[in-house]
Amino acid sequence: MLNVFTLVNGRLFQEEIESLEDLARFQPIWVDMESPTSEERRWVRQHFGLSIPEDAMDDDIEESARFFEEDNGELHVRSDFLIDDDDGPRHVRVAFILNDRNPDLKSHGVLFSIHDEDLPVFRLLRLRARRMPGLIDDAKDVLLALFDTDVEYCADILEGIHDDLEHISTQVLSGQLTDDVAQQVLAAIARHEDLSGRIRRDMMDTRRAISFLMRMRLLSAEQFEDARQILRDIDSLEGHTSFLFDKINFLMDATIGFININQNKIIKIFSVASVALLPPTLIASIYGMNFEYMPELSQKWGYPAALLLMVASAVGPMLYFRKRGWLK
C-alpha cells in the first residue's frame, strides 16, 4: 500500500496511490509505504529518484547502520515501533528516509517511511494531523511527531499495566490465593514484565533516533526544543518503567511465597498423618511377629484389643496436634 500526505492549510490530507500517474499529481511531504510491492517501489524510484534498500526493514541489520547519512544528503533512520494488540506485543521495524540538504533531488523535503504493518502510532498521527491545523509544517515535523506519538502510545500502555498490577495486587494480598489463581497471576505478571521490557527497549531506540536527528543539525530551533521535550518525556517513562519492574518483582515474589505456603500446608498434612499413623503401624507390626510365646494371640479379646489400641494410638496424636494448632 502506497499513501502520500499533502499539507493543505496546516492539515495533512491522505491520498492512496494506485498508479505512477496518481503519484505525479501530488506534492507530498510524507510518502508512507506499507508492505510495498515491487511495482510501488518502482513508482517511487521513477518519480522521486529514490532507491529503497532491499534490507530496509530487516531486523538483523547492524546497529551501527541504522542511523546514517548518504553522500547525496539522504538521512536514513531505522527505528522500532511497538504494537500491543490481540496478537500480542511486538516491535515493527520502520525505515525512514529524509532528504533535507540536497534541493537538486526531487525527494527534497519529503519523508519516506517503509514498514510491514499498519502501526497504531501512524494511525493516531494521521487522525490528529487531519483534525488539528498547524500541527505539521514540514517533513521533519512529521518525523518528530511520529516519535512523540510513539512515546505517548507507550505511556498509555504503561498506565494500563499499572492498573492491571493494582488489580493483581488486590488478588495476591487478599490472602486467599489458590493454586489456580496463582497460576493466572503468574501468567499475567510474566506478560506485563515482557511488555514493560519491550517499552523500555522502544524508548531506548527512540532516544537514539532523536539524538541522531539533533546531531545532524537539521532541526530548527523550535523543532530542536520539541526533540528535547521528547527526550525529557522518555526520561520520565524510563523512571516509571523502573517503578513497574520493582512492583512486578514484588508481586512475583509474593505470589511464589503464597504458592510455597500452600505447598507447605499440604506437606504439613501429610507429615501429621504420617506421624499419627506411626503408633498403629508399630502395634500392627508387633502383633504380626511369628514368635511362639505371645500371650495375647491365644486370648479371645486379643484381636479387638489390638484394634482398639491402634485406634487409640492414632487418635491420641491427632488430638494433641489439633490442640497445638498444627492441623490448621
Tab-separated table of C-alpha atoms in Angstrom:
chain	number	residue	atom	x	y	z
A	1	MET	CA	0.000	0.000	0.000
A	2	LEU	CA	1.320	3.414	-1.007
A	3	ASN	CA	-0.091	6.571	0.595
A	4	VAL	CA	1.007	10.161	0.146
A	5	PHE	CA	0.241	13.020	2.513
A	6	THR	CA	-0.016	16.597	1.343
A	7	LEU	CA	-0.088	19.691	3.517
A	8	VAL	CA	-3.066	21.976	2.921
A	9	ASN	CA	-3.772	24.883	5.287
A	10	GLY	CA	-1.743	23.222	8.029
A	11	ARG	CA	-3.560	19.884	7.752
A	12	LEU	CA	-2.377	16.551	6.398
A	13	PHE	CA	-4.508	15.017	3.677
A	14	GLN	CA	-4.058	11.383	2.729
A	15	GLU	CA	-4.245	10.020	-0.812
A	16	GLU	CA	-3.889	6.365	-1.761
A	17	ILE	CA	-1.740	5.891	-4.850
A	18	GLU	CA	-2.708	3.241	-7.388
A	19	SER	CA	-0.541	4.241	-10.338
A	20	LEU	CA	2.519	6.261	-11.286
A	21	GLU	CA	0.226	8.917	-12.780
A	22	ASP	CA	-1.526	9.294	-9.404
A	23	LEU	CA	1.821	9.819	-7.726
A	24	ALA	CA	2.777	12.565	-10.186
A	25	ARG	CA	-0.383	14.559	-9.368
A	26	PHE	CA	0.643	15.381	-5.787
A	27	GLN	CA	3.377	17.308	-3.975
A	28	PRO	CA	3.574	15.326	-0.739
A	29	ILE	CA	5.636	15.962	2.368
A	30	TRP	CA	5.222	12.356	3.512
A	31	VAL	CA	5.149	9.135	1.496
A	32	ASP	CA	4.135	6.119	3.583
A	33	MET	CA	4.699	2.619	2.190
A	34	GLU	CA	3.144	-0.329	3.993
A	35	SER	CA	4.470	-3.648	2.674
A	36	PRO	CA	5.248	-2.008	-0.691
A	37	THR	CA	5.145	-4.157	-3.799
A	38	SER	CA	7.955	-4.166	-6.332
A	39	GLU	CA	5.745	-2.056	-8.590
A	40	GLU	CA	5.199	0.578	-5.885
A	41	ARG	CA	8.934	0.676	-5.239
A	42	ARG	CA	9.445	1.244	-8.955
A	43	TRP	CA	6.980	4.150	-8.937
A	44	VAL	CA	8.855	5.824	-6.093
A	45	ARG	CA	12.183	5.257	-7.830
A	46	GLN	CA	10.934	6.670	-11.138
A	47	HIS	CA	9.136	9.690	-9.717
A	48	PHE	CA	11.438	10.686	-6.847
A	49	GLY	CA	14.670	9.059	-7.970
A	50	LEU	CA	14.761	7.275	-4.626
A	51	SER	CA	16.052	3.713	-4.433
A	52	ILE	CA	14.711	1.866	-1.402
A	53	PRO	CA	17.218	-0.660	0.022
A	54	GLU	CA	16.004	-4.248	-0.018
A	55	ASP	CA	17.086	-4.689	3.613
A	56	ALA	CA	15.362	-1.506	4.790
A	57	MET	CA	13.064	-3.391	7.191
A	58	ASP	CA	15.387	-6.234	8.213
A	59	ASP	CA	15.574	-6.826	11.959
A	60	ASP	CA	19.075	-8.266	11.877
A	61	ILE	CA	20.721	-5.170	10.424
A	62	GLU	CA	23.782	-3.941	12.306
A	63	GLU	CA	23.012	-1.318	14.926
A	64	SER	CA	25.706	0.975	13.533
A	65	ALA	CA	23.934	1.048	10.149
A	66	ARG	CA	20.522	2.088	11.468
A	67	PHE	CA	21.273	5.822	11.652
A	68	PHE	CA	23.402	7.317	8.889
A	69	GLU	CA	23.578	9.944	6.140
A	70	GLU	CA	24.266	9.171	2.493
A	71	ASP	CA	26.681	11.167	0.368
A	72	ASN	CA	23.734	12.679	-1.541
A	73	GLY	CA	22.287	14.099	1.677
A	74	GLU	CA	19.673	11.412	2.330
A	75	LEU	CA	19.170	10.768	6.021
A	76	HIS	CA	18.369	7.158	6.967
A	77	VAL	CA	16.752	6.303	10.287
A	78	ARG	CA	15.594	2.791	11.105
A	79	SER	CA	13.597	2.620	14.288
A	80	ASP	CA	11.302	0.141	16.035
A	81	PHE	CA	7.700	0.932	16.939
A	82	LEU	CA	5.629	-1.019	19.446
A	83	ILE	CA	2.313	-2.725	18.736
A	84	ASP	CA	0.208	-4.139	21.559
A	85	ASP	CA	-2.932	-5.810	20.215
A	86	ASP	CA	-4.781	-9.117	20.368
A	87	ASP	CA	-1.888	-10.879	18.635
A	88	GLY	CA	0.447	-9.894	21.475
A	89	PRO	CA	3.108	-7.203	21.898
A	90	ARG	CA	5.766	-6.940	19.206
A	91	HIS	CA	8.102	-4.481	17.538
A	92	VAL	CA	7.829	-3.431	13.905
A	93	ARG	CA	10.869	-2.019	12.128
A	94	VAL	CA	10.246	1.228	10.236
A	95	ALA	CA	12.763	2.681	7.788
A	96	PHE	CA	12.710	6.464	7.342
A	97	ILE	CA	14.449	8.302	4.515
A	98	LEU	CA	14.632	12.095	4.550
A	99	ASN	CA	16.482	14.458	2.218
A	100	ASP	CA	16.586	17.981	3.588
A	101	ARG	CA	20.041	19.017	2.379
A	102	ASN	CA	20.104	18.413	-1.376
A	103	PRO	CA	17.490	20.507	-3.223
A	104	ASP	CA	18.609	19.075	-6.561
A	105	LEU	CA	16.841	15.791	-5.764
A	106	LYS	CA	13.104	15.532	-6.325
A	107	SER	CA	12.791	13.838	-2.948
A	108	HIS	CA	13.889	17.043	-1.216
A	109	GLY	CA	11.641	17.881	1.735
A	110	VAL	CA	9.753	14.559	1.591
A	111	LEU	CA	9.746	11.975	4.357
A	112	PHE	CA	9.576	8.357	3.211
A	113	SER	CA	8.549	5.607	5.633
A	114	ILE	CA	8.604	1.889	4.875
A	115	HIS	CA	7.139	-0.783	7.160
A	116	ASP	CA	5.411	-4.175	7.043
A	117	GLU	CA	2.370	-3.490	9.240
A	118	ASP	CA	-0.007	-0.650	9.894
A	119	LEU	CA	1.013	0.930	13.180
A	120	PRO	CA	-1.283	2.483	15.812
A	121	VAL	CA	1.184	5.372	16.150
A	122	PHE	CA	0.836	6.165	12.446
A	123	ARG	CA	-2.959	5.955	12.607
A	124	LEU	CA	-3.080	8.297	15.581
A	125	LEU	CA	-0.819	10.867	13.924
A	126	ARG	CA	-2.851	10.789	10.708
A	127	LEU	CA	-6.009	11.424	12.710
A	128	ARG	CA	-4.505	14.296	14.697
A	129	ALA	CA	-2.812	15.975	11.744
A	130	ARG	CA	-6.077	15.932	9.810
A	131	ARG	CA	-8.072	17.462	12.659
A	132	MET	CA	-5.506	19.822	14.191
A	133	PRO	CA	-4.252	22.564	11.856
A	134	GLY	CA	-0.712	23.765	12.453
A	135	LEU	CA	0.480	20.506	13.971
A	136	ILE	CA	2.674	19.743	10.947
A	137	ASP	CA	4.714	22.233	8.912
A	138	ASP	CA	7.203	20.052	7.065
A	139	ALA	CA	8.614	16.537	6.746
A	140	LYS	CA	10.810	16.909	9.834
A	141	ASP	CA	7.734	17.767	11.875
A	142	VAL	CA	6.150	14.526	10.665
A	143	LEU	CA	9.158	12.512	11.827
A	144	LEU	CA	9.301	14.210	15.228
A	145	ALA	CA	5.537	13.879	15.644
A	146	LEU	CA	5.752	10.143	14.961
A	147	PHE	CA	8.365	9.691	17.678
A	148	ASP	CA	6.393	11.917	20.055
A	149	THR	CA	3.226	9.907	19.407
A	150	ASP	CA	5.166	6.694	19.959
A	151	VAL	CA	6.237	7.941	23.398
A	152	GLU	CA	2.636	8.840	24.204
A	153	TYR	CA	1.450	5.430	22.994
A	154	CYS	CA	3.949	3.708	25.294
A	155	ALA	CA	2.856	5.939	28.177
A	156	ASP	CA	-0.760	4.824	27.692
A	157	ILE	CA	0.332	1.184	27.727
A	158	LEU	CA	2.287	1.762	30.942
A	159	GLU	CA	-0.821	3.229	32.560
A	160	GLY	CA	-2.747	0.101	31.569
A	161	ILE	CA	-0.001	-2.091	33.021
A	162	HIS	CA	-0.124	-0.145	36.291
A	163	ASP	CA	-3.916	-0.557	36.526
A	164	ASP	CA	-3.635	-4.304	35.889
A	165	LEU	CA	-0.911	-4.630	38.516
A	166	GLU	CA	-3.135	-2.866	41.046
A	167	HIS	CA	-5.828	-5.478	40.395
A	168	ILE	CA	-3.249	-8.255	40.699
A	169	SER	CA	-2.020	-6.752	43.981
A	170	THR	CA	-5.544	-6.988	45.379
A	171	GLN	CA	-5.692	-10.667	44.432
A	172	VAL	CA	-2.265	-11.505	45.806
A	173	LEU	CA	-2.574	-9.598	49.079
A	174	SER	CA	-6.086	-10.824	49.831
A	175	GLY	CA	-4.585	-13.922	51.455
A	176	GLN	CA	-6.977	-16.217	49.543
A	177	LEU	CA	-4.626	-17.108	46.716
A	178	THR	CA	-5.392	-20.609	45.470
A	179	ASP	CA	-3.078	-22.507	43.152
A	180	ASP	CA	-5.338	-21.901	40.139
A	181	VAL	CA	-5.491	-18.164	40.820
A	182	ALA	CA	-1.749	-18.082	41.446
A	183	GLN	CA	-1.147	-19.681	38.058
A	184	GLN	CA	-3.226	-16.982	36.360
A	185	VAL	CA	-1.463	-14.265	38.352
A	186	LEU	CA	1.983	-15.545	37.391
A	187	ALA	CA	0.989	-15.647	33.720
A	188	ALA	CA	-0.317	-12.059	33.897
A	189	ILE	CA	2.814	-10.857	35.699
A	190	ALA	CA	5.018	-12.514	33.069
A	191	ARG	CA	3.084	-10.790	30.268
A	192	HIS	CA	3.416	-7.404	31.942
A	193	GLU	CA	7.114	-7.937	32.557
A	194	ASP	CA	7.623	-8.753	28.888
A	195	LEU	CA	5.577	-5.758	27.769
A	196	SER	CA	7.401	-3.396	30.139
A	197	GLY	CA	10.715	-4.651	28.803
A	198	ARG	CA	9.575	-4.026	25.236
A	199	ILE	CA	8.527	-0.490	26.157
A	200	ARG	CA	11.923	0.203	27.716
A	201	ARG	CA	13.619	-1.114	24.579
A	202	ASP	CA	11.332	1.035	22.424
A	203	MET	CA	12.173	4.115	24.466
A	204	MET	CA	15.894	3.421	24.204
A	205	ASP	CA	15.572	3.082	20.441
A	206	THR	CA	13.557	6.305	20.176
A	207	ARG	CA	16.125	8.134	22.283
A	208	ARG	CA	18.875	7.089	19.897
A	209	ALA	CA	16.874	8.211	16.867
A	210	ILE	CA	16.076	11.623	18.390
A	211	SER	CA	19.686	12.138	19.451
A	212	PHE	CA	20.813	11.333	15.916
A	213	LEU	CA	18.437	13.922	14.445
A	214	MET	CA	19.681	16.528	16.891
A	215	ARG	CA	23.318	15.814	15.977
A	216	MET	CA	22.620	16.178	12.257
A	217	ARG	CA	21.795	19.904	12.739
A	218	LEU	CA	18.723	19.684	10.509
A	219	LEU	CA	16.174	20.816	13.062
A	220	SER	CA	15.008	24.359	13.517
A	221	ALA	CA	15.173	25.969	16.936
A	222	GLU	CA	11.540	25.103	17.616
A	223	GLN	CA	11.978	21.554	16.378
A	224	PHE	CA	15.143	21.179	18.437
A	225	GLU	CA	13.199	22.174	21.555
A	226	ASP	CA	10.464	19.686	20.617
A	227	ALA	CA	13.131	16.978	20.350
A	228	ARG	CA	14.471	17.887	23.789
A	229	GLN	CA	10.956	17.648	25.208
A	230	ILE	CA	10.585	14.165	23.712
A	231	LEU	CA	13.825	13.143	25.429
A	232	ARG	CA	12.516	14.510	28.745
A	233	ASP	CA	9.320	12.509	28.290
A	234	ILE	CA	11.398	9.400	27.643
A	235	ASP	CA	13.326	10.014	30.867
A	236	SER	CA	10.090	10.175	32.832
A	237	LEU	CA	8.825	6.960	31.221
A	238	GLU	CA	12.049	5.141	31.995
A	239	GLY	CA	11.640	6.091	35.654
A	240	HIS	CA	8.084	4.789	35.570
A	241	THR	CA	9.153	1.509	33.979
A	242	SER	CA	11.707	1.080	36.778
A	243	PHE	CA	8.894	1.501	39.306
A	244	LEU	CA	6.769	-1.056	37.442
A	245	PHE	CA	9.650	-3.541	37.307
A	246	ASP	CA	10.028	-3.224	41.086
A	247	LYS	CA	6.308	-3.770	41.557
A	248	ILE	CA	6.342	-6.746	39.194
A	249	ASN	CA	9.248	-8.312	41.096
A	250	PHE	CA	7.447	-7.763	44.413
A	251	LEU	CA	4.235	-9.365	43.135
A	252	MET	CA	6.200	-12.232	41.639
A	253	ASP	CA	7.977	-12.891	44.946
A	254	ALA	CA	4.721	-12.549	46.916
A	255	THR	CA	2.875	-14.936	44.601
A	256	ILE	CA	5.643	-17.522	44.757
A	257	GLY	CA	5.659	-17.105	48.548
A	258	PHE	CA	1.935	-17.864	48.769
A	259	ILE	CA	2.393	-20.860	46.484
A	260	ASN	CA	5.098	-22.136	48.828
A	261	ILE	CA	2.798	-21.592	51.800
A	262	ASN	CA	0.041	-23.606	50.111
A	263	GLN	CA	2.506	-26.368	49.328
A	264	ASN	CA	3.789	-26.325	52.900
A	265	LYS	CA	0.216	-26.757	54.149
A	266	ILE	CA	-0.168	-29.866	52.015
A	267	ILE	CA	3.187	-31.213	53.131
A	268	LYS	CA	2.254	-30.477	56.753
A	269	ILE	CA	-0.946	-32.515	56.428
A	270	PHE	CA	0.971	-35.461	55.024
A	271	SER	CA	3.599	-35.106	57.744
A	272	VAL	CA	0.976	-35.039	60.520
A	273	ALA	CA	-0.808	-38.030	59.004
A	274	SER	CA	2.458	-39.946	58.774
A	275	VAL	CA	3.318	-39.235	62.401
A	276	ALA	CA	-0.198	-40.114	63.575
A	277	LEU	CA	-0.084	-43.457	61.775
A	278	LEU	CA	3.292	-44.475	63.147
A	279	PRO	CA	1.979	-45.893	66.505
A	280	PRO	CA	-0.756	-48.033	64.870
A	281	THR	CA	1.808	-49.293	62.389
A	282	LEU	CA	4.143	-50.181	65.233
A	283	ILE	CA	1.382	-52.088	67.075
A	284	ALA	CA	0.351	-53.935	63.915
A	285	SER	CA	3.989	-54.810	63.266
A	286	ILE	CA	4.445	-56.204	66.782
A	287	TYR	CA	1.420	-58.477	66.537
A	288	GLY	CA	2.477	-59.507	63.069
A	289	MET	CA	5.561	-61.207	64.504
A	290	ASN	CA	5.656	-65.007	64.426
A	291	PHE	CA	7.009	-65.696	67.895
A	292	GLU	CA	5.651	-68.765	69.672
A	293	TYR	CA	5.079	-67.174	73.063
A	294	MET	CA	2.757	-64.163	72.579
A	295	PRO	CA	0.025	-64.414	75.260
A	296	GLU	CA	-2.434	-62.081	73.508
A	297	LEU	CA	-2.617	-64.288	70.418
A	298	SER	CA	-4.357	-67.047	72.335
A	299	GLN	CA	-6.909	-64.759	74.005
A	300	LYS	CA	-10.388	-64.109	72.558
A	301	TRP	CA	-10.104	-60.443	73.321
A	302	GLY	CA	-6.644	-60.142	71.691
A	303	TYR	CA	-7.762	-59.084	68.225
A	304	PRO	CA	-10.331	-56.426	69.293
A	305	ALA	CA	-7.903	-55.190	71.952
A	306	ALA	CA	-5.185	-54.725	69.313
A	307	LEU	CA	-7.608	-52.836	67.064
A	308	LEU	CA	-8.719	-50.625	69.918
A	309	LEU	CA	-5.124	-49.933	70.873
A	310	MET	CA	-4.250	-48.953	67.293
A	311	VAL	CA	-7.235	-46.586	67.082
A	312	ALA	CA	-6.344	-45.007	70.406
A	313	SER	CA	-2.700	-44.619	69.380
A	314	ALA	CA	-3.817	-42.780	66.201
A	315	VAL	CA	-6.490	-40.593	67.810
A	316	GLY	CA	-4.233	-39.519	70.674
A	317	PRO	CA	-1.590	-37.771	68.497
A	318	MET	CA	-4.314	-36.191	66.301
A	319	LEU	CA	-5.949	-34.646	69.369
A	320	TYR	CA	-2.572	-33.366	70.517
A	321	PHE	CA	-1.790	-31.856	67.104
A	322	ARG	CA	-5.192	-30.218	66.966
A	323	LYS	CA	-4.706	-28.700	70.412
A	324	ARG	CA	-1.380	-27.229	69.320
A	325	GLY	CA	-2.988	-25.802	66.168
A	326	TRP	CA	-0.860	-27.813	63.761
A	327	LEU	CA	-3.842	-29.014	61.726
A	328	LYS	CA	-4.924	-25.518	60.599
